[in-house]
PDB file of C-alpha atoms in Angstrom:
ATOM      1  CA  GLU A   1     -10.354  -3.845 -14.753  1.00 77.00           C
ATOM      2  CA  ASP A   2      -7.832  -1.530 -13.175  1.00 81.00           C
ATOM      3  CA  LYS A   3      -4.589  -3.246 -12.229  1.00 86.00           C
ATOM      4  CA  VAL A   4      -0.930  -2.749 -11.439  1.00 90.00           C
ATOM      5  CA  VAL A   5       1.603  -5.457 -12.250  1.00 92.00           C
ATOM      6  CA  GLN A   6       5.131  -5.525 -10.940  1.00 93.00           C
ATOM      7  CA  SER A   7       8.014  -7.623 -12.171  1.00 94.00           C
ATOM      8  CA  PRO A   8      10.022  -9.505 -11.302  1.00 93.00           C
ATOM      9  CA  LEU A   9       8.276 -10.936  -8.259  1.00 88.00           C
ATOM     10  CA  SER A  10      11.610 -11.487  -6.555  1.00 90.00           C
ATOM     11  CA  LEU A  11      15.224 -10.737  -7.269  1.00 93.00           C
ATOM     12  CA  VAL A  12      18.534 -11.713  -5.666  1.00 96.00           C
ATOM     13  CA  VAL A  13      21.648  -9.692  -6.514  1.00 97.00           C
ATOM     14  CA  HIS A  14      25.125  -9.119  -5.164  1.00 97.00           C
ATOM     15  CA  GLU A  15      26.224  -5.908  -3.515  1.00 98.00           C
ATOM     16  CA  GLY A  16      27.304  -3.391  -6.098  1.00 98.00           C
ATOM     17  CA  ASP A  17      24.957  -4.641  -8.798  1.00 98.00           C
ATOM     18  CA  THR A  18      22.438  -2.378 -10.506  1.00 98.00           C
ATOM     19  CA  VAL A  19      18.790  -3.455 -10.522  1.00 98.00           C
ATOM     20  CA  THR A  20      15.761  -2.342 -12.483  1.00 98.00           C
ATOM     21  CA  LEU A  21      12.281  -2.954 -11.136  1.00 98.00           C
ATOM     22  CA  ASN A  22       9.265  -2.714 -13.389  1.00 98.00           C
ATOM     23  CA  CYS A  23       5.724  -1.534 -12.827  1.00 97.00           C
ATOM     24  CA  SER A  24       3.082  -1.618 -15.544  1.00 97.00           C
ATOM     25  CA  TYR A  25      -0.457  -0.419 -15.074  1.00 96.00           C
ATOM     26  CA  GLU A  26      -3.920  -0.195 -16.518  1.00 94.00           C
ATOM     27  CA  VAL A  27      -5.759   2.359 -14.438  1.00 91.00           C
ATOM     28  CA  THR A  28      -8.641   4.560 -15.468  1.00 88.00           C
ATOM     29  CA  ASN A  29      -7.971   8.294 -15.265  1.00 89.00           C
ATOM     30  CA  PHE A  30      -4.353   8.006 -14.184  1.00 92.00           C
ATOM     31  CA  ARG A  31      -3.296  10.699 -11.745  1.00 88.00           C
ATOM     32  CA  SER A  32       0.042   9.578 -10.341  1.00 88.00           C
ATOM     33  CA  LEU A  33       2.336   6.623  -9.779  1.00 92.00           C
ATOM     34  CA  LEU A  34       4.073   6.094  -6.470  1.00 90.00           C
ATOM     35  CA  TRP A  35       6.978   3.912  -5.403  1.00 93.00           C
ATOM     36  CA  TYR A  36       7.406   2.664  -1.830  1.00 90.00           C
ATOM     37  CA  LYS A  37      10.067   0.672  -0.003  1.00 91.00           C
ATOM     38  CA  GLN A  38       8.757  -1.796   2.551  1.00 84.00           C
ATOM     39  CA  GLU A  39      11.295  -3.266   4.934  1.00 80.00           C
ATOM     40  CA  LYS A  40       9.147  -4.479   7.781  1.00 68.00           C
ATOM     41  CA  LYS A  41       5.486  -3.600   7.764  1.00 63.00           C
ATOM     42  CA  ALA A  42       4.951   0.031   6.847  1.00 67.00           C
ATOM     43  CA  PRO A  43       5.981   1.182   3.368  1.00 78.00           C
ATOM     44  CA  THR A  44       8.246   4.223   3.081  1.00 80.00           C
ATOM     45  CA  PHE A  45       7.466   6.657   0.310  1.00 81.00           C
ATOM     46  CA  LEU A  46      10.163   6.967  -2.371  1.00 90.00           C
ATOM     47  CA  PHE A  47       8.838   8.808  -5.424  1.00 89.00           C
ATOM     48  CA  MET A  48       5.701  10.197  -6.961  1.00 89.00           C
ATOM     49  CA  LEU A  49       5.601  10.460 -10.750  1.00 92.00           C
ATOM     50  CA  THR A  50       3.019  12.324 -12.745  1.00 91.00           C
ATOM     51  CA  SER A  51       4.736  13.322 -15.983  1.00 89.00           C
ATOM     52  CA  SER A  52       6.286  11.146 -18.648  1.00 91.00           C
ATOM     53  CA  GLY A  53       9.996  11.196 -19.277  1.00 90.00           C
ATOM     54  CA  ILE A  54      11.036  13.194 -16.244  1.00 89.00           C
ATOM     55  CA  GLU A  55      13.449  11.247 -14.088  1.00 93.00           C
ATOM     56  CA  LYS A  56      13.172  11.547 -10.351  1.00 93.00           C
ATOM     57  CA  LYS A  57      16.372  10.851  -8.464  1.00 95.00           C
ATOM     58  CA  SER A  58      17.311  10.357  -4.843  1.00 94.00           C
ATOM     59  CA  GLY A  59      20.824   9.155  -4.173  1.00 96.00           C
ATOM     60  CA  ARG A  60      21.278   5.769  -5.792  1.00 98.00           C
ATOM     61  CA  LEU A  61      17.588   5.456  -6.598  1.00 98.00           C
ATOM     62  CA  SER A  62      15.914   6.869  -9.667  1.00 98.00           C
ATOM     63  CA  SER A  63      12.594   6.391 -11.373  1.00 97.00           C
ATOM     64  CA  ILE A  64      10.917   7.365 -14.606  1.00 97.00           C
ATOM     65  CA  LEU A  65       7.399   7.120 -15.982  1.00 96.00           C
ATOM     66  CA  ASP A  66       6.175   6.350 -19.498  1.00 96.00           C
ATOM     67  CA  LYS A  67       2.520   7.314 -19.752  1.00 92.00           C
ATOM     68  CA  LYS A  68       2.292   6.228 -23.361  1.00 94.00           C
ATOM     69  CA  GLU A  69       3.419   2.670 -22.700  1.00 94.00           C
ATOM     70  CA  LEU A  70       1.885   2.682 -19.204  1.00 96.00           C
ATOM     71  CA  PHE A  71       4.856   1.676 -17.131  1.00 96.00           C
ATOM     72  CA  SER A  72       7.466   2.926 -14.723  1.00 98.00           C
ATOM     73  CA  ILE A  73      10.885   1.648 -13.720  1.00 98.00           C
ATOM     74  CA  LEU A  74      12.770   2.012 -10.473  1.00 98.00           C
ATOM     75  CA  ASN A  75      16.550   1.800 -10.739  1.00 98.00           C
ATOM     76  CA  ILE A  76      18.911   1.168  -7.884  1.00 98.00           C
ATOM     77  CA  THR A  77      22.616   1.492  -8.596  1.00 98.00           C
ATOM     78  CA  ALA A  78      25.505   0.154  -6.515  1.00 98.00           C
ATOM     79  CA  THR A  79      23.117  -1.884  -4.399  1.00 98.00           C
ATOM     80  CA  GLN A  80      23.790  -2.395  -0.701  1.00 97.00           C
ATOM     81  CA  THR A  81      22.461  -4.974   1.740  1.00 96.00           C
ATOM     82  CA  GLY A  82      20.296  -2.218   3.228  1.00 95.00           C
ATOM     83  CA  ASP A  83      18.410  -2.034  -0.050  1.00 96.00           C
ATOM     84  CA  SER A  84      16.933  -5.463   0.667  1.00 95.00           C
ATOM     85  CA  ALA A  85      13.191  -4.893   0.908  1.00 92.00           C
ATOM     86  CA  ILE A  86       9.924  -5.218  -0.924  1.00 89.00           C
ATOM     87  CA  TYR A  87       9.422  -2.404  -3.427  1.00 93.00           C
ATOM     88  CA  LEU A  88       5.815  -1.465  -4.018  1.00 91.00           C
ATOM     89  CA  CYS A  89       4.301   0.408  -6.908  1.00 93.00           C
ATOM     90  CA  ALA A  90       0.917   2.111  -6.558  1.00 89.00           C
ATOM     91  CA  VAL A  91      -1.135   4.042  -9.077  1.00 90.00           C
ATOM     92  CA  GLU A  92      -3.716   6.658  -8.215  1.00 82.00           C
ATOM     93  CA  GLY A  93      -6.776   6.635 -10.444  1.00 81.00           C
ATOM     94  CA  SER A  94     -10.110   8.361 -10.519  1.00 74.00           C
ATOM     95  CA  GLY A  95     -11.794   9.197  -7.251  1.00 63.00           C
ATOM     96  CA  ASN A  96      -8.434   9.175  -5.455  1.00 59.00           C
ATOM     97  CA  GLN A  97      -8.484   5.383  -5.643  1.00 69.00           C
ATOM     98  CA  PHE A  98      -5.114   3.672  -5.223  1.00 74.00           C
ATOM     99  CA  TYR A  99      -4.124   0.407  -6.839  1.00 82.00           C
ATOM    100  CA  PHE A 100      -1.106  -1.437  -5.493  1.00 82.00           C
ATOM    101  CA  GLY A 101       1.071  -4.024  -7.187  1.00 85.00           C
ATOM    102  CA  THR A 102       2.138  -7.119  -5.279  1.00 80.00           C
ATOM    103  CA  GLY A 103       5.650  -5.802  -4.933  1.00 86.00           C
ATOM    104  CA  THR A 104       9.125  -6.953  -5.938  1.00 91.00           C
ATOM    105  CA  SER A 105      11.128  -8.632  -3.210  1.00 89.00           C
ATOM    106  CA  LEU A 106      14.761  -7.581  -3.544  1.00 94.00           C
ATOM    107  CA  THR A 107      17.519  -9.387  -1.686  1.00 94.00           C
ATOM    108  CA  VAL A 108      21.043  -7.990  -1.826  1.00 97.00           C
ATOM    109  CA  ILE A 109      23.714 -10.417  -0.676  1.00 97.00           C
ATOM    110  CA  PRO A 110      27.195  -9.344   0.416  1.00 95.00           C
TER     111      PRO A 110
ATOM    112  CA  GLY B   1      -4.302 -13.430  -8.806  1.00 61.00           C
ATOM    113  CA  ALA B   2      -5.096 -12.794  -5.176  1.00 71.00           C
ATOM    114  CA  VAL B   3      -7.687 -10.097  -4.572  1.00 83.00           C
ATOM    115  CA  VAL B   4      -8.423  -8.003  -1.519  1.00 89.00           C
ATOM    116  CA  SER B   5     -11.614  -5.983  -1.408  1.00 91.00           C
ATOM    117  CA  GLN B   6     -12.678  -3.132   0.827  1.00 93.00           C
ATOM    118  CA  HIS B   7     -16.161  -1.895   1.539  1.00 95.00           C
ATOM    119  CA  PRO B   8     -17.282   0.777   1.304  1.00 95.00           C
ATOM    120  CA  SER B   9     -15.000   2.471  -1.211  1.00 90.00           C
ATOM    121  CA  ARG B  10     -16.000   5.875   0.086  1.00 92.00           C
ATOM    122  CA  VAL B  11     -18.137   7.034   2.983  1.00 95.00           C
ATOM    123  CA  ILE B  12     -19.275  10.369   4.336  1.00 96.00           C
ATOM    124  CA  CYS B  13     -20.418  10.545   7.931  1.00 95.00           C
ATOM    125  CA  LYS B  14     -21.272  13.162  10.513  1.00 96.00           C
ATOM    126  CA  SER B  15     -18.978  14.035  13.360  1.00 97.00           C
ATOM    127  CA  GLY B  16     -19.626  11.853  16.392  1.00 96.00           C
ATOM    128  CA  THR B  17     -20.890   8.829  14.493  1.00 97.00           C
ATOM    129  CA  SER B  18     -19.078   5.514  13.949  1.00 97.00           C
ATOM    130  CA  VAL B  19     -18.069   3.989  10.658  1.00 97.00           C
ATOM    131  CA  LYS B  20     -17.138   0.382   9.885  1.00 97.00           C
ATOM    132  CA  ILE B  21     -14.799  -0.536   7.043  1.00 97.00           C
ATOM    133  CA  GLU B  22     -14.484  -4.131   5.854  1.00 97.00           C
ATOM    134  CA  CYS B  23     -11.418  -5.777   4.351  1.00 96.00           C
ATOM    135  CA  ARG B  24     -11.820  -9.157   2.684  1.00 95.00           C
ATOM    136  CA  SER B  25      -9.369 -11.517   1.011  1.00 92.00           C
ATOM    137  CA  LEU B  26     -11.477 -13.001  -1.751  1.00 91.00           C
ATOM    138  CA  ASP B  27      -9.522 -16.028  -2.880  1.00 88.00           C
ATOM    139  CA  PHE B  28      -6.997 -16.767  -0.179  1.00 88.00           C
ATOM    140  CA  GLN B  29      -6.820 -17.029   3.578  1.00 89.00           C
ATOM    141  CA  ALA B  30      -4.883 -14.438   5.503  1.00 87.00           C
ATOM    142  CA  THR B  31      -4.027 -14.979   9.124  1.00 80.00           C
ATOM    143  CA  THR B  32      -2.595 -11.474   9.173  1.00 84.00           C
ATOM    144  CA  MET B  33      -4.040  -8.289   7.782  1.00 90.00           C
ATOM    145  CA  PHE B  34      -2.708  -4.771   8.093  1.00 89.00           C
ATOM    146  CA  TRP B  35      -4.511  -1.456   8.307  1.00 93.00           C
ATOM    147  CA  TYR B  36      -2.893   1.705   6.968  1.00 91.00           C
ATOM    148  CA  ARG B  37      -3.842   5.327   6.815  1.00 90.00           C
ATOM    149  CA  GLN B  38      -2.604   7.443   3.953  1.00 81.00           C
ATOM    150  CA  PHE B  39      -1.645  11.007   4.703  1.00 70.00           C
ATOM    151  CA  PRO B  40      -0.963  13.885   2.332  1.00 65.00           C
ATOM    152  CA  LYS B  41       2.465  13.756   0.704  1.00 57.00           C
ATOM    153  CA  GLN B  42       1.873  10.080   0.032  1.00 61.00           C
ATOM    154  CA  SER B  43       3.065   8.673   3.350  1.00 65.00           C
ATOM    155  CA  LEU B  44       1.448   5.477   4.508  1.00 74.00           C
ATOM    156  CA  MET B  45       1.116   5.010   8.234  1.00 80.00           C
ATOM    157  CA  LEU B  46       0.682   1.536   9.644  1.00 82.00           C
ATOM    158  CA  MET B  47      -2.100   1.662  12.190  1.00 90.00           C
ATOM    159  CA  ALA B  48      -2.351  -1.899  13.376  1.00 90.00           C
ATOM    160  CA  THR B  49      -1.707  -5.521  12.595  1.00 86.00           C
ATOM    161  CA  SER B  50      -4.798  -7.681  12.708  1.00 87.00           C
ATOM    162  CA  ASN B  51      -4.429 -11.351  13.587  1.00 83.00           C
ATOM    163  CA  GLU B  52      -7.257 -13.808  13.149  1.00 82.00           C
ATOM    164  CA  GLY B  53      -8.688 -14.919  16.448  1.00 81.00           C
ATOM    165  CA  SER B  54      -6.661 -12.588  18.613  1.00 82.00           C
ATOM    166  CA  LYS B  55      -6.421  -8.937  19.536  1.00 85.00           C
ATOM    167  CA  ALA B  56      -4.935  -6.514  17.061  1.00 89.00           C
ATOM    168  CA  THR B  57      -1.493  -5.071  17.650  1.00 88.00           C
ATOM    169  CA  TYR B  58      -1.613  -1.290  17.462  1.00 90.00           C
ATOM    170  CA  GLU B  59       1.265   0.950  16.486  1.00 83.00           C
ATOM    171  CA  GLN B  60       2.413   3.623  18.873  1.00 84.00           C
ATOM    172  CA  GLY B  61       0.205   6.668  18.809  1.00 89.00           C
ATOM    173  CA  VAL B  62      -2.866   4.892  17.435  1.00 92.00           C
ATOM    174  CA  GLU B  63      -5.825   4.932  19.820  1.00 93.00           C
ATOM    175  CA  LYS B  64      -7.128   1.388  20.129  1.00 92.00           C
ATOM    176  CA  ASP B  65     -10.419   2.542  21.628  1.00 94.00           C
ATOM    177  CA  LYS B  66     -11.028   4.836  18.694  1.00 96.00           C
ATOM    178  CA  PHE B  67      -9.959   2.514  15.908  1.00 96.00           C
ATOM    179  CA  LEU B  68     -11.513  -0.849  16.729  1.00 95.00           C
ATOM    180  CA  ILE B  69     -10.159  -3.750  14.727  1.00 94.00           C
ATOM    181  CA  ASN B  70     -11.728  -7.167  14.557  1.00 90.00           C
ATOM    182  CA  HIS B  71     -10.338 -10.093  12.569  1.00 88.00           C
ATOM    183  CA  ALA B  72     -13.390 -12.308  12.604  1.00 83.00           C
ATOM    184  CA  SER B  73     -12.212 -14.940  10.149  1.00 89.00           C
ATOM    185  CA  LEU B  74      -9.316 -15.850   7.889  1.00 89.00           C
ATOM    186  CA  THR B  75     -10.831 -13.733   5.136  1.00 93.00           C
ATOM    187  CA  LEU B  76     -12.334 -10.758   6.948  1.00 94.00           C
ATOM    188  CA  SER B  77     -11.014  -7.924   9.082  1.00 94.00           C
ATOM    189  CA  THR B  78     -12.974  -4.823  10.052  1.00 95.00           C
ATOM    190  CA  LEU B  79     -11.891  -1.371  11.162  1.00 97.00           C
ATOM    191  CA  THR B  80     -14.430   0.712  13.052  1.00 97.00           C
ATOM    192  CA  VAL B  81     -13.727   4.396  13.496  1.00 97.00           C
ATOM    193  CA  THR B  82     -15.677   5.350  16.600  1.00 96.00           C
ATOM    194  CA  SER B  83     -16.916   8.848  17.377  1.00 96.00           C
ATOM    195  CA  ALA B  84     -15.408  10.111  14.154  1.00 96.00           C
ATOM    196  CA  HIS B  85     -14.071  13.645  13.911  1.00 96.00           C
ATOM    197  CA  PRO B  86     -13.119  15.688  10.849  1.00 95.00           C
ATOM    198  CA  GLU B  87      -9.434  15.015  11.520  1.00 93.00           C
ATOM    199  CA  ASP B  88     -10.163  11.312  10.996  1.00 95.00           C
ATOM    200  CA  SER B  89     -10.981  12.076   7.369  1.00 93.00           C
ATOM    201  CA  SER B  90      -8.444  10.142   5.351  1.00 91.00           C
ATOM    202  CA  PHE B  91      -7.816   7.241   3.024  1.00 89.00           C
ATOM    203  CA  TYR B  92      -7.749   3.899   4.858  1.00 93.00           C
ATOM    204  CA  ILE B  93      -6.088   0.929   3.177  1.00 91.00           C
ATOM    205  CA  CYS B  94      -5.866  -2.686   4.258  1.00 92.00           C
ATOM    206  CA  SER B  95      -3.507  -5.377   3.082  1.00 89.00           C
ATOM    207  CA  ALA B  96      -3.405  -9.119   3.540  1.00 88.00           C
ATOM    208  CA  ARG B  97      -0.578 -11.614   3.474  1.00 78.00           C
ATOM    209  CA  PRO B  98      -0.907 -15.275   2.592  1.00 75.00           C
ATOM    210  CA  ASP B  99       1.876 -17.529   3.775  1.00 61.00           C
ATOM    211  CA  ARG B 100       4.314 -16.125   1.247  1.00 51.00           C
ATOM    212  CA  TYR B 101       6.239 -12.910   0.895  1.00 54.00           C
ATOM    213  CA  GLU B 102       3.662 -11.228  -1.289  1.00 63.00           C
ATOM    214  CA  GLN B 103       1.343  -8.643   0.151  1.00 71.00           C
ATOM    215  CA  TYR B 104      -1.974  -7.776  -1.411  1.00 81.00           C
ATOM    216  CA  PHE B 105      -3.546  -4.392  -0.886  1.00 84.00           C
ATOM    217  CA  GLY B 106      -7.187  -3.467  -0.920  1.00 87.00           C
ATOM    218  CA  PRO B 107      -8.407  -0.546  -3.029  1.00 84.00           C
ATOM    219  CA  GLY B 108      -8.838   1.686  -0.009  1.00 88.00           C
ATOM    220  CA  THR B 109     -11.729   3.515   1.618  1.00 91.00           C
ATOM    221  CA  ARG B 110     -12.058   7.284   1.472  1.00 90.00           C
ATOM    222  CA  LEU B 111     -13.591   8.515   4.737  1.00 94.00           C
ATOM    223  CA  THR B 112     -14.915  12.053   4.975  1.00 94.00           C
ATOM    224  CA  VAL B 113     -16.212  13.270   8.329  1.00 95.00           C
ATOM    225  CA  THR B 114     -18.325  16.406   8.178  1.00 96.00           C
TER     226      THR B 114
END
């Protein structure tokens, strides 16, 4: 059964902290892994990862994929209250099928 | 864990015909379901919010007469693409929320209009 599991389910940190969000997967014929940020209803695309070991970076956010161990992490450094959101991980498998995790709810308090 | 299913997983139809896509929450009740369309470059566009027993709320720019949404029960929402055109070809995804902060996505439906 294809699945994507994210952890932790929720996280509360103080501004300035660094957080690491995890996404593990078991998906047939892996094609790519995507990270989204969801603040209200529609997720915003963050990263797409296809190759192991290559870090993708955008400002304070970075992500890396391990295709051997079947997981990805999303790091956020120097967190701000605006980082509060649900972070979704999705994996594309065979037939362009997408499998979403349930998300990690991040709350950053001042 | 909570499961959301979509049917069909992929469909090919001719231009001008209508296609219905079902979204079901299999082991929980969802008063609210969302319909998304996935575009190239991975962006997900929210099309509408479907509320059980009431009319769907459409996002700006989404034609409500073309994309008919019905939330017939607490476990079923349907999206009907009417008079489909090739530009409607896309990946349609639904999600459902129980009364918690989690959101569960369906596996998506690949629509190809020829």
